[in-house]
């Protein structure tokens, strides 16, 4: 058995891993490299003898190069969970339109081909992969708690050896999705390390910090801009805002908060939020309890969806001119595209503006530059002064932190023979590897950044 990392070796994007045995070849994810314009989109490895593609979830850094995989000649089945199967066409349709400017007819042709190859599989159920009447492996998807439909994948061979690919693991104790549960066996574990060197603030603290920022905006005027991924982060933010309005305000605060609109300015995020509502059975217990109490955590009264580009541009102009308090949630999460750019261009020079970076900001992205305190940035070839207040809230990350990752590993009954660390910057990979080695959690630790 041999594992080759075609992506996410030295950073957190471009996830793509190949598992090769004498029985066949499997590909796990095929994602886009984000924040690095020099990386080619073309597939640089042979795809004709790959028996199956397994998708862990629908984020673009895990599925974004599917069209190029097809162009390279890939024709094998694509396995994923039911919810991921619903999200993939939506995410790719949006990405192909934005990145390549493809017309709807051309996008639909690509998406129909992907859908024809897609095999949706239930959680917790073993599925056999065959190659010319020979069993390559059995696979099983288990909830990863990262976004709707996300999974880690167990790959079990006829020899009974099990390889586990974590995909992206979610943090523990989030209210919207259940925590990931460790596998019963993992001879080899390929695990992400996005926050392998850090610990998030608590879920309780993130909601309190969000409330504090909104209270400040109400007093000072100005807009709170929250760049957010359409899948995962947006829904978590709406969930918390609804909870604050429903349970954490006294009568005076309620009168003040009733004045502040919450704009969801992302047609894609609105569609994805509908999918979250469709798959309520995958929600965590706290979220289900709110539904049973008659609340609508992803569709409350003050949440206003902006659909058309005309309405979007009108809102940008209005907020720039008036400076009125408002919360705007818009894609993309790393500020490297999407409608958030127009808001940033218009409102970064205003000292009343607050920008909340609620997730990981990859190297090379505008979000990373803002996070690092640059006082002038370039947007659409224009130099923009940054007078806004920039905040980072790690509690909204959809990724497990170091303690969550170690807890996941420690929960495996028999320690893995090998742990391979992927999907992290060098510092994060090294920090997680050091903790794993010091705790004796694996016989061998390999970092993807050092892997050939």
Coordinates of C-alpha atoms in Angstrom, one line a residue:
X1 CA 0.0 0.0 0.0
X2 CA 1.2 3.5 -0.9
X3 CA -0.3 6.9 -0.3
X4 CA 0.6 9.8 -2.5
X5 CA -0.4 13.4 -1.6
X6 CA -1.2 15.4 -4.8
X7 CA -2.4 18.4 -2.8
X8 CA -2.6 19.8 0.8
X9 CA 1.0 18.8 1.4
X10 CA 2.3 22.2 2.5
X11 CA -0.9 24.2 3.1
X12 CA -4.6 23.8 3.7
X13 CA -6.0 23.8 0.2
X14 CA -5.9 21.5 -2.8
X15 CA -6.7 18.3 -0.9
X16 CA -6.1 15.3 -3.1
X17 CA -4.7 12.0 -1.9
X18 CA -4.1 8.8 -3.9
X19 CA -4.2 5.3 -2.2
X20 CA -2.5 2.7 -4.3
X21 CA -2.5 -1.1 -3.6
X22 CA -1.9 -4.1 -5.8
X23 CA -5.7 -4.5 -6.1
X24 CA -6.4 -0.9 -7.4
X25 CA -6.2 2.8 -6.9
X26 CA -8.5 5.2 -5.0
X27 CA -8.5 9.0 -5.1
X28 CA -9.7 10.9 -2.0
X29 CA -10.8 14.4 -2.8
X30 CA -9.7 16.6 -5.7
X31 CA -9.7 20.2 -4.5
X32 CA -8.7 23.6 -5.7
X33 CA -5.6 25.4 -4.5
X34 CA -6.7 28.7 -3.1
X35 CA -4.6 31.8 -2.5
X36 CA -1.9 30.6 -4.9
X37 CA -2.5 31.7 -8.5
X38 CA 0.7 30.0 -9.7
X39 CA -0.7 26.5 -9.1
X40 CA -2.0 24.8 -12.2
X41 CA -5.6 23.6 -12.5
X42 CA -4.6 20.8 -14.8
X43 CA -4.3 17.3 -13.3
X44 CA -0.7 16.3 -13.2
X45 CA -1.1 12.6 -12.5
X46 CA -2.6 9.7 -14.5
X47 CA -6.3 9.2 -13.9
X48 CA -7.2 6.4 -16.2
X49 CA -6.5 3.5 -13.8
X50 CA -8.2 5.1 -10.8
X51 CA -11.1 2.8 -9.6
X52 CA -13.0 5.5 -7.6
X53 CA -13.0 9.0 -6.3
X54 CA -14.1 9.5 -2.7
X55 CA -15.3 12.9 -1.6
X56 CA -15.1 13.8 2.1
X57 CA -17.2 17.0 1.7
X58 CA -18.3 19.8 -0.6
X59 CA -15.8 22.6 0.1
X60 CA -14.1 23.9 -3.0
X61 CA -10.6 23.1 -1.7
X62 CA -11.8 19.4 -1.7
X63 CA -13.9 19.3 -4.9
X64 CA -12.8 22.3 -7.0
X65 CA -10.7 20.4 -9.6
X66 CA -13.4 17.8 -10.5
X67 CA -14.0 19.4 -13.9
X68 CA -10.3 19.2 -14.7
X69 CA -10.2 15.6 -13.5
X70 CA -13.0 14.7 -16.0
X71 CA -11.1 16.6 -18.7
X72 CA -8.1 14.4 -18.0
X73 CA -10.1 11.3 -18.7
X74 CA -11.5 10.3 -15.3
X75 CA -14.7 8.1 -15.7
X76 CA -14.9 6.1 -12.5
X77 CA -17.6 6.3 -9.8
X78 CA -17.6 9.2 -7.3
X79 CA -18.7 8.2 -3.8
X80 CA -19.9 10.7 -1.2
X81 CA -22.7 11.1 1.4
X82 CA -26.2 12.0 0.4
X83 CA -26.0 15.6 1.6
X84 CA -22.6 16.1 -0.1
X85 CA -24.1 14.8 -3.4
X86 CA -26.7 17.6 -3.1
X87 CA -24.1 20.3 -2.4
X88 CA -21.4 19.4 -4.9
X89 CA -23.3 20.6 -8.1
X90 CA -24.3 23.8 -6.3
X91 CA -20.8 24.6 -5.2
X92 CA -19.2 23.7 -8.6
X93 CA -21.8 25.6 -10.6
X94 CA -21.0 28.8 -8.5
X95 CA -17.2 28.2 -8.8
X96 CA -17.2 27.6 -12.6
X97 CA -19.2 30.7 -13.2
X98 CA -17.0 32.9 -11.0
X99 CA -13.6 31.4 -12.0
X100 CA -14.0 30.7 -15.6
X101 CA -17.0 32.7 -16.6
X102 CA -18.6 29.6 -18.2
X103 CA -22.1 30.0 -19.5
X104 CA -24.9 28.1 -17.8
X105 CA -25.2 25.6 -20.7
X106 CA -21.5 24.7 -20.5
X107 CA -21.7 24.5 -16.7
X108 CA -24.7 22.2 -16.8
X109 CA -23.0 19.8 -19.2
X110 CA -20.1 19.4 -16.8
X111 CA -22.4 19.0 -13.8
X112 CA -24.6 16.4 -15.5
X113 CA -21.5 14.3 -16.1
X114 CA -20.4 14.6 -12.5
X115 CA -23.9 13.7 -11.3
X116 CA -24.0 10.7 -13.6
X117 CA -20.8 9.3 -11.9
X118 CA -21.9 10.2 -8.4
X119 CA -22.9 7.4 -6.0
X120 CA -24.5 8.7 -2.8
X121 CA -23.9 6.5 0.2
X122 CA -25.5 6.6 3.7
X123 CA -23.4 7.3 6.8
X124 CA -22.4 4.2 8.9
X125 CA -22.8 1.8 6.0
X126 CA -20.1 -0.3 4.3
X127 CA -19.9 -0.2 0.6
X128 CA -17.8 -2.5 -1.6
X129 CA -15.6 -1.1 -4.3
X130 CA -14.7 -3.5 -7.1
X131 CA -12.2 -3.7 -9.9
X132 CA -12.7 -6.3 -12.7
X133 CA -14.6 -8.6 -10.2
X134 CA -11.9 -8.2 -7.6
X135 CA -12.7 -6.4 -4.4
X136 CA -10.5 -3.3 -4.0
X137 CA -11.8 -2.3 -0.6
X138 CA -14.8 -1.5 1.5
X139 CA -15.5 2.1 2.4
X140 CA -17.6 3.7 5.1
X141 CA -18.5 7.3 5.7
X142 CA -18.7 8.6 9.3
X143 CA -19.9 12.1 10.4
X144 CA -17.0 14.5 10.6
X145 CA -18.8 17.5 12.1
X146 CA -17.2 20.0 9.7
X147 CA -20.1 21.0 7.4
X148 CA -23.4 19.4 6.3
X149 CA -22.6 16.0 4.8
X150 CA -18.9 16.0 5.8
X151 CA -17.4 12.7 6.6
X152 CA -14.2 10.9 7.4
X153 CA -13.7 7.8 5.4
X154 CA -12.7 4.3 6.5
X155 CA -11.1 2.2 3.8
X156 CA -11.0 -1.5 4.8
X157 CA -9.0 -4.0 2.7
X158 CA -9.6 -7.7 2.3
X159 CA -6.6 -8.1 4.6
X160 CA -8.7 -6.4 7.3
X161 CA -6.2 -3.5 7.4
X162 CA -8.0 -0.1 7.7
X163 CA -6.9 3.3 6.4
X164 CA -8.8 6.4 7.6
X165 CA -8.8 9.7 5.8
X166 CA -10.1 12.4 8.1
X167 CA -11.1 14.9 5.4
X168 CA -11.7 18.1 7.5
X169 CA -12.8 17.4 11.1
X170 CA -15.1 19.8 12.9
X171 CA -14.6 21.0 16.4
X172 CA -16.3 19.5 19.4
X173 CA -19.3 21.0 21.2
X174 CA -20.7 23.0 18.3
X175 CA -24.5 23.3 18.5
X176 CA -25.5 22.8 14.9
X177 CA -23.7 19.5 14.0
X178 CA -22.8 16.5 16.1
X179 CA -19.2 15.9 17.2
X180 CA -17.1 13.5 15.2
X181 CA -16.6 10.1 16.9
X182 CA -13.3 8.3 16.5
X183 CA -13.1 5.2 14.3
X184 CA -12.9 1.7 15.9
X185 CA -9.7 1.0 14.0
X186 CA -7.1 2.9 12.0
X187 CA -3.9 1.1 11.0
X188 CA -3.0 4.2 9.0
X189 CA -4.6 7.6 9.8
X190 CA -4.4 10.5 7.3
X191 CA -5.4 13.5 9.4
X192 CA -5.8 17.2 8.7
X193 CA -3.8 19.8 10.7
X194 CA -5.3 23.2 9.8
X195 CA -5.2 24.2 13.5
X196 CA -2.6 21.6 14.6
X197 CA -0.8 24.4 16.4
X198 CA -3.6 26.2 18.1
X199 CA -6.6 26.1 20.4
X200 CA -10.0 27.8 19.6
X201 CA -11.9 30.0 21.9
X202 CA -14.9 28.3 23.5
X203 CA -18.3 28.1 21.7
X204 CA -19.8 30.1 24.6
X205 CA -17.1 32.8 24.3
X206 CA -17.6 33.2 20.5
X207 CA -21.3 34.0 20.9
X208 CA -20.5 36.5 23.7
X209 CA -17.8 38.2 21.6
X210 CA -20.2 38.4 18.7
X211 CA -22.8 40.0 20.9
X212 CA -20.2 42.5 22.2
X213 CA -19.2 43.5 18.7
X214 CA -22.8 44.0 17.6
X215 CA -23.5 46.1 20.7
X216 CA -20.5 48.3 19.9
X217 CA -21.8 48.8 16.3
X218 CA -25.2 49.8 17.6
X219 CA -23.5 52.5 19.8
X220 CA -21.0 53.8 17.2
X221 CA -22.8 53.2 14.0
X222 CA -21.2 51.4 11.1
X223 CA -21.3 48.0 9.6
X224 CA -20.1 44.6 10.7
X225 CA -18.8 42.7 7.8
X226 CA -18.4 38.9 8.2
X227 CA -16.7 37.2 5.2
X228 CA -18.1 33.6 5.4
X229 CA -17.9 30.4 3.5
X230 CA -21.3 29.6 2.0
X231 CA -21.3 26.1 3.5
X232 CA -20.8 25.8 7.3
X233 CA -19.6 29.2 8.6
X234 CA -22.6 31.1 7.4
X235 CA -25.0 28.7 9.0
X236 CA -23.1 28.7 12.3
X237 CA -23.2 32.5 12.4
X238 CA -26.9 32.7 11.7
X239 CA -27.5 30.1 14.3
X240 CA -25.7 32.2 17.0
X241 CA -27.3 35.5 16.0
X242 CA -30.7 33.9 16.3
X243 CA -29.8 32.5 19.7
X244 CA -28.6 36.0 20.9
X245 CA -31.9 37.6 19.8
X246 CA -34.0 34.8 21.2
X247 CA -32.4 34.3 24.6
X248 CA -29.7 36.8 25.6
X249 CA -31.3 40.2 25.4
X250 CA -33.2 42.2 28.0
X251 CA -36.1 44.5 27.0
X252 CA -33.8 47.5 26.3
X253 CA -31.4 45.5 24.2
X254 CA -34.2 43.9 22.3
X255 CA -35.5 47.4 21.3
X256 CA -32.0 48.3 20.1
X257 CA -31.3 45.0 18.3
X258 CA -34.6 45.2 16.5
X259 CA -33.2 48.1 14.6
X260 CA -30.2 46.2 13.1
X261 CA -30.8 44.2 9.9
X262 CA -28.9 41.0 9.3
X263 CA -28.1 40.8 5.5
X264 CA -27.3 37.4 4.0
X265 CA -25.8 38.6 0.7
X266 CA -24.8 35.4 -0.9
X267 CA -27.2 33.6 -3.2
X268 CA -25.1 30.4 -2.8
X269 CA -25.2 30.6 1.0
X270 CA -29.0 31.0 0.9
X271 CA -29.3 27.9 -1.3
X272 CA -27.0 26.0 1.0
X273 CA -28.9 27.1 4.1
X274 CA -32.0 25.6 2.4
X275 CA -30.1 22.3 2.2
X276 CA -29.3 22.5 5.9
X277 CA -33.0 22.8 6.6
X278 CA -33.7 19.9 4.3
X279 CA -31.2 17.6 6.2
X280 CA -32.4 18.5 9.7
X281 CA -31.9 14.9 10.7
X282 CA -28.1 15.5 10.5
X283 CA -28.2 18.4 13.0
X284 CA -26.9 18.1 16.6
X285 CA -29.2 17.8 19.6
X286 CA -29.2 21.5 20.6
X287 CA -30.2 22.5 17.1
X288 CA -33.0 19.9 17.0
X289 CA -34.2 21.1 20.4
X290 CA -34.6 24.7 19.1
X291 CA -36.7 23.4 16.2
X292 CA -38.9 21.5 18.6
X293 CA -39.4 24.7 20.6
X294 CA -40.8 26.4 17.5
X295 CA -37.8 28.5 16.8
X296 CA -36.2 29.0 13.4
X297 CA -32.4 29.1 13.9
X298 CA -31.6 29.5 10.2
X299 CA -34.5 31.6 9.2
X300 CA -35.3 34.3 11.7
X301 CA -37.3 37.5 11.1
X302 CA -34.4 40.0 11.0
X303 CA -32.4 38.0 8.4
X304 CA -32.8 39.5 5.0
X305 CA -31.5 37.6 1.9
X306 CA -30.1 39.7 -0.9
X307 CA -30.4 37.9 -4.2
X308 CA -29.9 40.1 -7.3
X309 CA -26.7 41.9 -8.2
X310 CA -28.7 45.1 -8.5
X311 CA -29.9 44.8 -4.9
X312 CA -26.4 43.9 -3.7
X313 CA -24.9 47.0 -5.3
X314 CA -27.6 49.2 -4.0
X315 CA -27.0 47.9 -0.5
X316 CA -23.2 48.5 -0.7
X317 CA -23.8 52.1 -1.9
X318 CA -26.4 52.7 0.9
X319 CA -24.2 51.4 3.7
X320 CA -21.3 53.4 2.4
X321 CA -23.3 56.7 2.3
X322 CA -25.3 56.3 5.6
X323 CA -22.9 54.4 7.9
X324 CA -26.0 52.9 9.5
X325 CA -25.6 49.8 11.8
X326 CA -26.0 46.5 9.9
X327 CA -24.6 43.0 9.9
X328 CA -23.6 41.7 6.5
X329 CA -22.6 38.0 6.0
X330 CA -21.2 37.5 2.5
X331 CA -18.8 35.1 0.6
X332 CA -16.0 34.4 0.3
X333 CA -14.6 33.4 3.6
X334 CA -11.0 34.3 2.8
X335 CA -12.0 37.5 0.9
X336 CA -10.5 36.2 -2.3
X337 CA -13.6 36.6 -4.4
X338 CA -17.4 37.0 -4.2
X339 CA -19.6 39.9 -3.1
X340 CA -17.6 40.6 0.1
X341 CA -15.0 42.4 -2.0
X342 CA -17.4 45.2 -2.9
X343 CA -18.3 45.7 0.7
X344 CA -14.6 45.7 1.7
X345 CA -13.7 48.2 -1.0
X346 CA -16.5 50.5 0.1
X347 CA -16.2 50.2 3.8
X348 CA -12.6 49.4 4.9
X349 CA -11.7 53.1 4.9
X350 CA -14.5 53.8 7.4
X351 CA -13.2 53.6 11.0
X352 CA -16.7 52.6 12.1
X353 CA -16.6 49.4 10.2
X354 CA -15.8 46.1 11.9
X355 CA -14.6 43.1 10.0
X356 CA -14.9 39.7 11.7
X357 CA -12.6 37.0 10.2
X358 CA -14.4 33.9 11.4
X359 CA -12.2 31.2 9.9
X360 CA -8.8 30.2 8.6
X361 CA -7.2 32.7 6.2
X362 CA -4.9 30.9 3.7
X363 CA -1.5 32.4 2.6
X364 CA -1.9 34.8 -0.2
X365 CA -5.5 35.7 0.4
X366 CA -6.8 39.2 1.1
X367 CA -8.2 37.8 4.4
X368 CA -4.7 36.9 5.6
X369 CA -3.4 40.4 4.7
X370 CA -6.2 42.0 6.7
X371 CA -5.6 39.6 9.6
X372 CA -1.9 40.5 9.7
X373 CA -2.8 44.2 10.0
X374 CA -1.9 45.6 6.6
X375 CA -3.0 49.3 6.5
X376 CA -3.5 49.3 2.8
X377 CA -4.6 46.5 0.5
X378 CA -5.4 46.0 -3.2
X379 CA -8.9 45.2 -4.3
X380 CA -9.8 45.2 -8.1
X381 CA -6.4 46.9 -8.8
X382 CA -7.2 49.8 -6.4
X383 CA -5.3 50.6 -3.3
X384 CA -7.7 50.7 -0.4
X385 CA -6.9 52.2 3.0
X386 CA -7.8 50.0 6.0
X387 CA -9.2 52.0 8.9
X388 CA -11.7 49.4 9.9
X389 CA -11.3 47.3 13.0
X390 CA -10.3 43.7 12.1
X391 CA -11.2 40.9 14.5
X392 CA -10.4 37.2 14.3
X393 CA -12.8 34.8 16.0
X394 CA -11.3 31.3 16.0
X395 CA -14.4 29.9 17.7
X396 CA -16.2 30.0 14.4
X397 CA -13.7 27.8 12.7
X398 CA -15.3 24.7 11.1
X399 CA -12.0 22.9 11.8
X400 CA -11.0 20.9 14.9
X401 CA -8.2 22.6 16.9
X402 CA -5.2 20.8 18.3
X403 CA -7.0 19.5 21.4
X404 CA -9.9 18.2 19.2
X405 CA -7.5 16.5 16.8
X406 CA -5.6 14.8 19.7
X407 CA -8.8 13.8 21.3
X408 CA -9.9 12.2 18.1
X409 CA -6.6 10.2 17.8
X410 CA -6.7 9.2 21.4
X411 CA -10.2 7.8 21.0
X412 CA -8.9 5.1 18.6
X413 CA -8.8 1.9 20.7
X414 CA -5.5 0.6 19.2
X415 CA -2.9 3.3 18.3
X416 CA -2.3 3.6 14.6
X417 CA 0.8 2.1 13.0
X418 CA 1.2 5.3 11.1
X419 CA -0.3 8.8 11.2
X420 CA 0.2 11.0 8.1
X421 CA -0.4 14.7 8.8
X422 CA -1.8 16.7 5.9
X423 CA -3.8 19.9 5.2
X424 CA -1.8 22.3 7.3
X425 CA 1.0 24.9 7.1
X426 CA 4.4 23.7 8.1
X427 CA 4.2 25.1 11.7
X428 CA 0.8 23.4 12.2
X429 CA 2.0 20.1 10.9
X430 CA 5.2 20.2 13.0
X431 CA 3.3 21.1 16.2
X432 CA 0.7 18.4 15.8
X433 CA 3.4 15.8 15.0
X434 CA 5.4 16.8 18.1
X435 CA 2.3 16.3 20.3
X436 CA 1.5 12.9 18.8
X437 CA 5.0 11.7 19.2
X438 CA 5.3 13.0 22.8
X439 CA 2.0 11.2 23.7
X440 CA 3.0 8.0 21.9
X441 CA -0.2 8.0 19.9
X442 CA 1.3 6.3 16.8
X443 CA 4.2 4.0 16.0
X444 CA 5.3 6.3 13.2
X445 CA 4.4 10.0 12.3
X446 CA 4.9 11.3 8.7
X447 CA 4.3 15.0 7.7
X448 CA 3.0 15.5 4.2
X449 CA 5.3 18.5 3.8
X450 CA 8.3 16.0 4.1
X451 CA 6.6 13.3 2.0
X452 CA 7.9 12.7 -1.6

